[in-house]
Amino acid sequence: MDAQSPVIRRYGTAASQEAAALIRAGGIVAVPTETVYGLAADACDSAAVARIYAAKGRPAFNPLIVHVRDLAAAERIAVFDDDARALAARFWPGPLTLVLPLREGAGIARLVTAGLPTIAIRVPAHRAMQDLLTQSGAPLAAPSANASNGISPTRAEHVAASLGAAVPLILDDGATAAGVESTIVAGRTILRPGPVTAEMLEEVLPVAAGTTAQVSAPGQMATHYAPRKPLRLGALVREGDEWLIGFGAVAGDDTLSADGDVVEAAARLFDALHRGDASDRTTIAVAGVPHVGVGVAINDRLRRAAHR
Ligand code: TXA
Ligand code: MG
């Protein structure tokens, strides 16, 4: 192992135990969730949480999502109302993050919430993250495991490329299933669209799509999720030397989904952007993706990625 490369371990009992030991010792570990790979630390250990911010180069005012094993663990940290309980009952474990009042005396490091009176919390559906939660016995703060403002990682190799030796251990369990970050809901407002779509939420309670100005959620910063190269959206054909990422009938150097399936496109989105960044072309273009279902989340991430 050279100094620039992190250790990548294939998911399994030994790797999980090694990761949990690192967490209990106050360290950080990159671990897959069903959305994207996260960079995890014990949410009650402020020094450990500080290591996440340091590894990502993340502004300290940007609060982190806390991952817990189940609803009971979540209720020890956050104050649930009937709406929140209904959403949790329907969508947990799964890619939904709830922003709720932080419970007093919950023991969460202040750095996790960046001083906010609320906390973003979710119960992930991925076996590797669930094992890490069980074996470390701690709530885990985990932002996406990429350098701040970089593209979210959907594969262990993306984490290694973005964070390098800043992360000592990456649990590798292949490509993530959903491919875009969790839906974030505060009250009845969607702060960040994601795999749990507005239509799905509406089956439980009425929600307002769109963001709320009053919460400082840096995932809403216009330039979040940016690849290094300029990005052109809604492309029908390649212009100049562009790396064209197709969708449906628009073919390219790569495609989000040849069948025009938005769920497949979400799962492939960040990988496709990573490949475009790594290509020999100077610009990336992406075909239009319909604004339906998780297509709303895809277009949200693409709009931010294209913004300079
Ligand atoms: O799918 C995901 O959510 C992934 C995986 C690893 O779980 N995590 C993730 O974390 O995307 P991160 O840190 O990249 O994005 C967390 C978002 C940020 O936009 C942050 O501002 C927002 O959640 N957030 C955290 N706490 C908040 C709070 N109390 N109120 C409003 N927004 C909050
Ligand atoms: Mg992120």
Short mmCIF file of C-alpha atoms and ligand atoms in Angstrom, two decimals:
data_model
loop_
_atom_site.label_atom_id
_atom_site.label_comp_id
_atom_site.label_asym_id
_atom_site.label_seq_id
_atom_site.Cartn_x
_atom_site.Cartn_y
_atom_site.Cartn_z
CA MET A 1 0.00 0.00 0.00
CA ASP A 2 1.47 3.38 -0.93
CA ALA A 3 0.70 6.48 1.10
CA GLN A 4 -1.75 7.80 -1.49
CA SER A 5 -4.08 4.80 -1.60
CA PRO A 6 -6.63 3.80 1.02
CA VAL A 7 -7.23 0.17 1.95
CA ILE A 8 -10.22 -1.25 0.07
CA ARG A 9 -11.79 -4.35 1.65
CA ARG A 10 -14.50 -6.46 0.10
CA TYR A 11 -17.63 -6.52 2.31
CA GLY A 12 -17.78 -9.54 4.65
CA THR A 13 -17.54 -10.46 8.32
CA ALA A 14 -13.84 -9.72 8.73
CA ALA A 15 -14.04 -6.42 6.86
CA SER A 16 -17.11 -5.33 8.87
CA GLN A 17 -15.37 -6.11 12.15
CA GLU A 18 -12.27 -4.21 11.08
CA ALA A 19 -14.44 -1.22 10.12
CA ALA A 20 -16.37 -1.32 13.40
CA ALA A 21 -13.13 -1.43 15.37
CA LEU A 22 -11.92 1.66 13.51
CA ILE A 23 -15.17 3.48 14.29
CA ARG A 24 -15.01 2.54 17.99
CA ALA A 25 -11.43 3.85 18.07
CA GLY A 26 -12.64 7.25 16.82
CA GLY A 27 -11.73 6.73 13.19
CA ILE A 28 -13.56 7.19 9.89
CA VAL A 29 -14.60 4.52 7.37
CA ALA A 30 -16.15 4.74 3.92
CA VAL A 31 -19.15 2.44 3.66
CA PRO A 32 -21.80 1.87 0.99
CA THR A 33 -25.45 2.69 1.57
CA GLU A 34 -28.31 2.03 -0.85
CA THR A 35 -27.90 5.60 -2.18
CA VAL A 36 -24.21 6.52 -2.32
CA TYR A 37 -21.07 5.63 -0.34
CA GLY A 38 -20.89 7.48 2.98
CA LEU A 39 -17.92 8.54 5.11
CA ALA A 40 -18.89 7.37 8.58
CA ALA A 41 -17.84 8.23 12.11
CA ASP A 42 -19.37 7.88 15.59
CA ALA A 43 -21.85 10.77 15.73
CA CYS A 44 -21.28 11.15 19.49
CA ASP A 45 -17.51 11.60 19.15
CA SER A 46 -16.71 15.16 18.12
CA ALA A 47 -13.06 14.40 17.30
CA ALA A 48 -14.16 11.57 15.01
CA VAL A 49 -16.75 13.80 13.32
CA ALA A 50 -14.08 16.47 12.86
CA ARG A 51 -12.06 13.87 10.93
CA ILE A 52 -14.96 13.57 8.44
CA TYR A 53 -14.96 17.32 7.84
CA ALA A 54 -11.16 17.32 7.50
CA ALA A 55 -11.10 14.41 5.04
CA LYS A 56 -13.80 16.00 2.87
CA GLY A 57 -12.51 19.56 3.15
CA ARG A 58 -16.10 20.39 4.04
CA PRO A 59 -17.16 23.76 5.47
CA ALA A 60 -17.90 23.25 9.14
CA PHE A 61 -21.34 24.87 8.86
CA ASN A 62 -22.60 22.04 6.66
CA PRO A 63 -24.53 19.58 8.88
CA LEU A 64 -24.31 15.80 8.44
CA ILE A 65 -26.93 13.04 8.22
CA VAL A 66 -26.99 10.60 11.14
CA HIS A 67 -27.63 6.93 10.35
CA VAL A 68 -29.22 4.62 12.90
CA ARG A 69 -30.24 0.96 13.04
CA ASP A 70 -33.99 1.42 13.46
CA LEU A 71 -36.83 3.74 14.43
CA ALA A 72 -36.30 3.15 18.17
CA ALA A 73 -32.70 4.34 17.86
CA ALA A 74 -33.88 7.34 15.85
CA GLU A 75 -36.44 8.28 18.51
CA ARG A 76 -33.67 8.40 21.11
CA ILE A 77 -31.97 11.13 19.06
CA ALA A 78 -34.80 13.06 17.41
CA VAL A 79 -38.31 14.13 18.41
CA PHE A 80 -40.88 12.49 16.14
CA ASP A 81 -44.39 13.71 15.45
CA ASP A 82 -47.17 11.70 13.79
CA ASP A 83 -46.12 12.77 10.29
CA ALA A 84 -42.52 11.70 10.87
CA ARG A 85 -43.62 8.38 12.33
CA ALA A 86 -45.87 7.70 9.37
CA LEU A 87 -43.04 8.40 6.92
CA ALA A 88 -40.59 6.28 8.91
CA ALA A 89 -43.08 3.40 9.09
CA ARG A 90 -43.54 3.47 5.33
CA PHE A 91 -40.01 4.18 4.04
CA TRP A 92 -37.48 2.94 6.64
CA PRO A 93 -35.17 1.25 6.17
CA GLY A 94 -34.66 3.16 2.96
CA PRO A 95 -33.44 6.29 1.19
CA LEU A 96 -35.45 8.87 3.15
CA THR A 97 -33.87 11.38 5.54
CA LEU A 98 -36.07 13.21 8.05
CA VAL A 99 -35.10 16.59 9.50
CA LEU A 100 -36.50 16.66 13.05
CA PRO A 101 -35.93 18.50 16.32
CA LEU A 102 -32.79 17.22 18.03
CA ARG A 103 -33.62 15.54 21.33
CA GLU A 104 -32.00 17.19 24.30
CA GLY A 105 -29.27 15.11 25.89
CA ALA A 106 -29.05 12.78 22.89
CA GLY A 107 -25.28 13.01 23.05
CA ILE A 108 -24.81 13.91 19.39
CA ALA A 109 -21.67 15.97 18.74
CA ARG A 110 -22.55 19.59 17.99
CA LEU A 111 -20.39 19.45 14.88
CA VAL A 112 -22.86 16.95 13.37
CA THR A 113 -25.75 19.41 13.40
CA ALA A 114 -23.49 22.43 12.85
CA GLY A 115 -25.25 24.07 15.77
CA LEU A 116 -28.78 23.67 14.33
CA PRO A 117 -31.60 22.70 16.73
CA THR A 118 -32.63 20.04 14.19
CA ILE A 119 -31.02 16.81 13.06
CA ALA A 120 -31.15 14.95 9.74
CA ILE A 121 -31.61 11.25 10.42
CA ARG A 122 -32.23 8.05 8.46
CA VAL A 123 -32.31 4.25 8.71
CA PRO A 124 -30.34 2.92 5.73
CA ALA A 125 -31.31 -0.27 3.87
CA HIS A 126 -27.80 -1.46 2.93
CA ARG A 127 -26.32 -4.55 4.61
CA ALA A 128 -22.82 -3.08 4.96
CA MET A 129 -24.04 0.09 6.69
CA GLN A 130 -26.48 -1.93 8.82
CA ASP A 131 -23.67 -4.24 9.96
CA LEU A 132 -21.47 -1.27 10.79
CA LEU A 133 -24.28 0.28 12.85
CA THR A 134 -24.87 -2.97 14.73
CA GLN A 135 -21.23 -3.81 15.34
CA SER A 136 -20.05 -0.33 16.26
CA GLY A 137 -23.10 0.21 18.46
CA ALA A 138 -23.06 3.92 17.61
CA PRO A 139 -25.20 6.27 15.57
CA LEU A 140 -23.08 7.08 12.54
CA ALA A 141 -22.72 10.51 11.02
CA ALA A 142 -22.04 10.01 7.32
CA PRO A 143 -22.02 12.50 4.47
CA SER A 144 -21.33 11.28 0.96
CA ALA A 145 -17.74 9.99 0.78
CA ASN A 146 -16.39 12.52 -1.69
CA ALA A 147 -14.26 15.63 -1.38
CA SER A 148 -16.51 18.63 -0.68
CA ASN A 149 -18.34 19.77 -3.84
CA GLY A 150 -17.23 16.68 -5.77
CA ILE A 151 -19.50 14.10 -7.35
CA SER A 152 -21.06 11.63 -4.91
CA PRO A 153 -19.46 8.16 -5.02
CA THR A 154 -21.49 5.14 -6.12
CA ARG A 155 -18.49 2.78 -6.18
CA ALA A 156 -15.53 2.14 -3.85
CA GLU A 157 -13.18 3.30 -6.63
CA HIS A 158 -14.93 6.69 -6.73
CA VAL A 159 -14.22 7.12 -3.01
CA ALA A 160 -10.57 6.20 -3.47
CA ALA A 161 -10.23 8.60 -6.41
CA SER A 162 -11.86 11.49 -4.55
CA LEU A 163 -10.48 11.11 -1.02
CA GLY A 164 -7.31 9.04 -1.48
CA ALA A 165 -5.37 8.30 1.67
CA ALA A 166 -7.57 10.72 3.66
CA VAL A 167 -9.83 7.71 4.25
CA PRO A 168 -8.04 4.75 5.87
CA LEU A 169 -10.57 2.06 4.96
CA ILE A 170 -13.21 1.63 2.27
CA LEU A 171 -15.75 -1.19 2.59
CA ASP A 172 -16.43 -2.28 -0.99
CA ASP A 173 -19.82 -3.82 -1.72
CA GLY A 174 -20.07 -2.90 -5.38
CA ALA A 175 -22.17 -0.23 -7.06
CA THR A 176 -24.97 1.29 -5.00
CA ALA A 177 -28.55 0.50 -5.99
CA ALA A 178 -30.28 3.88 -5.99
CA GLY A 179 -27.35 5.98 -7.16
CA VAL A 180 -28.53 9.39 -5.90
CA GLU A 181 -28.59 10.68 -2.35
CA SER A 182 -31.57 10.16 -0.08
CA THR A 183 -34.68 12.30 -0.27
CA ILE A 184 -34.63 14.88 2.56
CA VAL A 185 -37.94 15.91 4.10
CA ALA A 186 -38.49 18.53 6.80
CA GLY A 187 -42.06 18.62 8.05
CA ARG A 188 -44.04 18.36 4.82
CA THR A 189 -41.41 19.99 2.61
CA ILE A 190 -38.98 18.14 0.34
CA LEU A 191 -35.59 19.81 0.91
CA ARG A 192 -33.77 17.50 -1.51
CA PRO A 193 -35.49 15.28 -4.10
CA GLY A 194 -34.26 11.68 -4.14
CA PRO A 195 -35.17 8.03 -4.63
CA VAL A 196 -38.30 8.38 -2.49
CA THR A 197 -40.24 10.51 -4.94
CA ALA A 198 -42.88 13.15 -4.26
CA GLU A 199 -45.49 10.72 -5.61
CA MET A 200 -44.39 8.08 -3.09
CA LEU A 201 -44.44 10.57 -0.20
CA GLU A 202 -47.91 11.75 -1.25
CA GLU A 203 -49.22 8.25 -0.55
CA VAL A 204 -48.51 8.95 3.13
CA LEU A 205 -49.07 12.69 3.51
CA PRO A 206 -49.35 15.85 1.42
CA VAL A 207 -45.90 17.30 0.69
CA ALA A 208 -44.73 20.51 -0.89
CA ALA A 209 -42.07 19.93 -3.47
CA GLY A 210 -39.28 22.45 -3.61
CA THR A 211 -36.86 23.81 -1.09
CA THR A 212 -37.41 25.96 1.94
CA ALA A 213 -35.23 29.02 2.30
CA GLN A 214 -35.25 29.06 6.06
CA VAL A 215 -33.06 25.97 6.50
CA SER A 216 -29.42 26.28 5.60
CA ALA A 217 -28.97 22.99 3.72
CA PRO A 218 -25.75 23.24 1.74
CA GLY A 219 -26.85 20.35 -0.47
CA GLN A 220 -28.98 23.11 -1.91
CA MET A 221 -25.95 25.21 -2.77
CA ALA A 222 -26.11 25.84 -6.50
CA THR A 223 -22.70 24.36 -7.24
CA HIS A 224 -22.94 21.16 -5.23
CA TYR A 225 -22.24 17.82 -6.97
CA ALA A 226 -20.02 19.33 -9.67
CA PRO A 227 -17.77 17.35 -11.99
CA ARG A 228 -14.51 19.14 -12.82
CA LYS A 229 -15.46 19.71 -16.46
CA PRO A 230 -18.13 21.99 -17.95
CA LEU A 231 -21.44 20.22 -18.36
CA ARG A 232 -24.09 20.84 -21.03
CA LEU A 233 -27.61 19.60 -20.34
CA GLY A 234 -30.45 18.52 -22.58
CA ALA A 235 -28.09 17.44 -25.37
CA LEU A 236 -29.56 15.81 -28.48
CA VAL A 237 -26.28 15.32 -30.34
CA ARG A 238 -22.57 15.63 -29.55
CA GLU A 239 -21.04 19.05 -30.18
CA GLY A 240 -17.29 19.34 -30.80
CA ASP A 241 -15.25 16.93 -28.69
CA GLU A 242 -17.91 16.51 -25.97
CA TRP A 243 -18.24 13.32 -23.96
CA LEU A 244 -21.93 12.62 -24.55
CA ILE A 245 -23.93 10.76 -21.91
CA GLY A 246 -27.08 9.53 -23.61
CA PHE A 247 -30.53 8.55 -22.38
CA GLY A 248 -33.19 6.61 -24.29
CA ALA A 249 -33.03 7.36 -28.00
CA VAL A 250 -30.05 9.71 -27.55
CA ALA A 251 -27.00 7.45 -27.81
CA GLY A 252 -23.56 8.67 -26.79
CA ASP A 253 -20.17 7.63 -25.47
CA ASP A 254 -22.14 6.25 -22.56
CA THR A 255 -25.82 6.05 -21.63
CA LEU A 256 -27.77 6.56 -18.42
CA SER A 257 -30.37 4.09 -19.67
CA ALA A 258 -30.74 2.90 -23.26
CA ASP A 259 -34.30 1.85 -22.36
CA GLY A 260 -35.17 5.31 -21.06
CA ASP A 261 -35.68 4.00 -17.50
CA VAL A 262 -35.25 6.79 -14.90
CA VAL A 263 -34.53 4.37 -12.03
CA GLU A 264 -31.66 2.80 -13.98
CA ALA A 265 -30.52 6.30 -14.94
CA ALA A 266 -30.36 7.38 -11.29
CA ALA A 267 -28.27 4.34 -10.40
CA ARG A 268 -25.83 5.14 -13.22
CA LEU A 269 -25.77 8.95 -13.00
CA PHE A 270 -22.72 9.64 -10.84
CA ASP A 271 -20.73 6.78 -12.35
CA ALA A 272 -21.41 8.26 -15.79
CA LEU A 273 -20.30 11.73 -14.61
CA HIS A 274 -17.14 10.22 -13.08
CA ARG A 275 -16.36 8.50 -16.40
CA GLY A 276 -16.94 11.72 -18.30
CA ASP A 277 -14.58 13.54 -15.94
CA ALA A 278 -11.97 10.81 -16.43
CA SER A 279 -12.31 10.80 -20.23
CA ASP A 280 -9.93 12.58 -22.63
CA ARG A 281 -12.64 15.13 -23.62
CA THR A 282 -12.80 18.70 -22.31
CA THR A 283 -16.58 18.93 -21.93
CA ILE A 284 -19.43 16.64 -20.84
CA ALA A 285 -22.93 16.74 -22.34
CA VAL A 286 -25.95 14.87 -20.98
CA ALA A 287 -29.16 14.03 -22.80
CA GLY A 288 -32.46 15.22 -21.35
CA VAL A 289 -34.04 13.06 -18.66
CA PRO A 290 -37.83 13.20 -18.11
CA HIS A 291 -38.92 15.06 -14.98
CA VAL A 292 -40.91 12.15 -13.57
CA GLY A 293 -40.32 9.93 -10.52
CA VAL A 294 -36.64 9.87 -9.55
CA GLY A 295 -36.02 11.86 -12.76
CA VAL A 296 -36.76 14.92 -10.57
CA ALA A 297 -33.75 14.04 -8.38
CA ILE A 298 -31.58 13.37 -11.46
CA ASN A 299 -32.44 16.77 -12.93
CA ASP A 300 -31.81 18.44 -9.55
CA ARG A 301 -28.29 16.95 -9.37
CA LEU A 302 -27.57 17.71 -13.05
CA ARG A 303 -28.70 21.34 -12.70
CA ARG A 304 -26.33 21.80 -9.75
CA ALA A 305 -23.53 19.97 -11.54
CA ALA A 306 -23.87 22.26 -14.58
CA HIS A 307 -23.99 25.49 -12.55
CA ARG A 308 -20.72 27.45 -12.49
O1 TXA B 1 -28.07 9.31 0.74
C1 TXA B 1 -27.58 10.09 1.54
O2 TXA B 1 -28.26 10.92 2.17
C2 TXA B 1 -26.07 10.04 1.74
C3 TXA B 1 -25.76 8.69 2.39
C4 TXA B 1 -24.31 8.55 2.74
O3 TXA B 1 -26.58 8.50 3.50
N1 TXA B 1 -25.62 11.11 2.55
C5 TXA B 1 -25.58 12.38 2.10
O4 TXA B 1 -25.03 13.26 3.00
O5 TXA B 1 -25.96 12.73 1.00
P1 TXA B 1 -24.51 14.71 2.62
O6 TXA B 1 -23.79 15.19 3.81
O7 TXA B 1 -23.73 14.68 1.35
O8 TXA B 1 -25.81 15.54 2.47
C6 TXA B 1 -26.55 15.83 3.62
C7 TXA B 1 -27.50 16.94 3.35
C8 TXA B 1 -26.79 18.25 3.17
O9 TXA B 1 -27.37 18.95 2.10
C9 TXA B 1 -27.06 18.94 4.51
O10 TXA B 1 -27.02 20.32 4.40
C10 TXA B 1 -28.45 18.42 4.82
O11 TXA B 1 -28.37 17.07 4.46
N2 TXA B 1 -28.74 18.50 6.25
C11 TXA B 1 -28.11 17.89 7.27
N3 TXA B 1 -28.64 18.24 8.45
C12 TXA B 1 -29.64 19.10 8.18
C13 TXA B 1 -30.57 19.83 8.98
N4 TXA B 1 -30.58 19.74 10.31
N5 TXA B 1 -31.46 20.61 8.34
C14 TXA B 1 -31.49 20.71 7.00
N6 TXA B 1 -30.62 20.05 6.19
C15 TXA B 1 -29.71 19.27 6.77
MG MG B 2 -22.73 15.15 -0.51
#
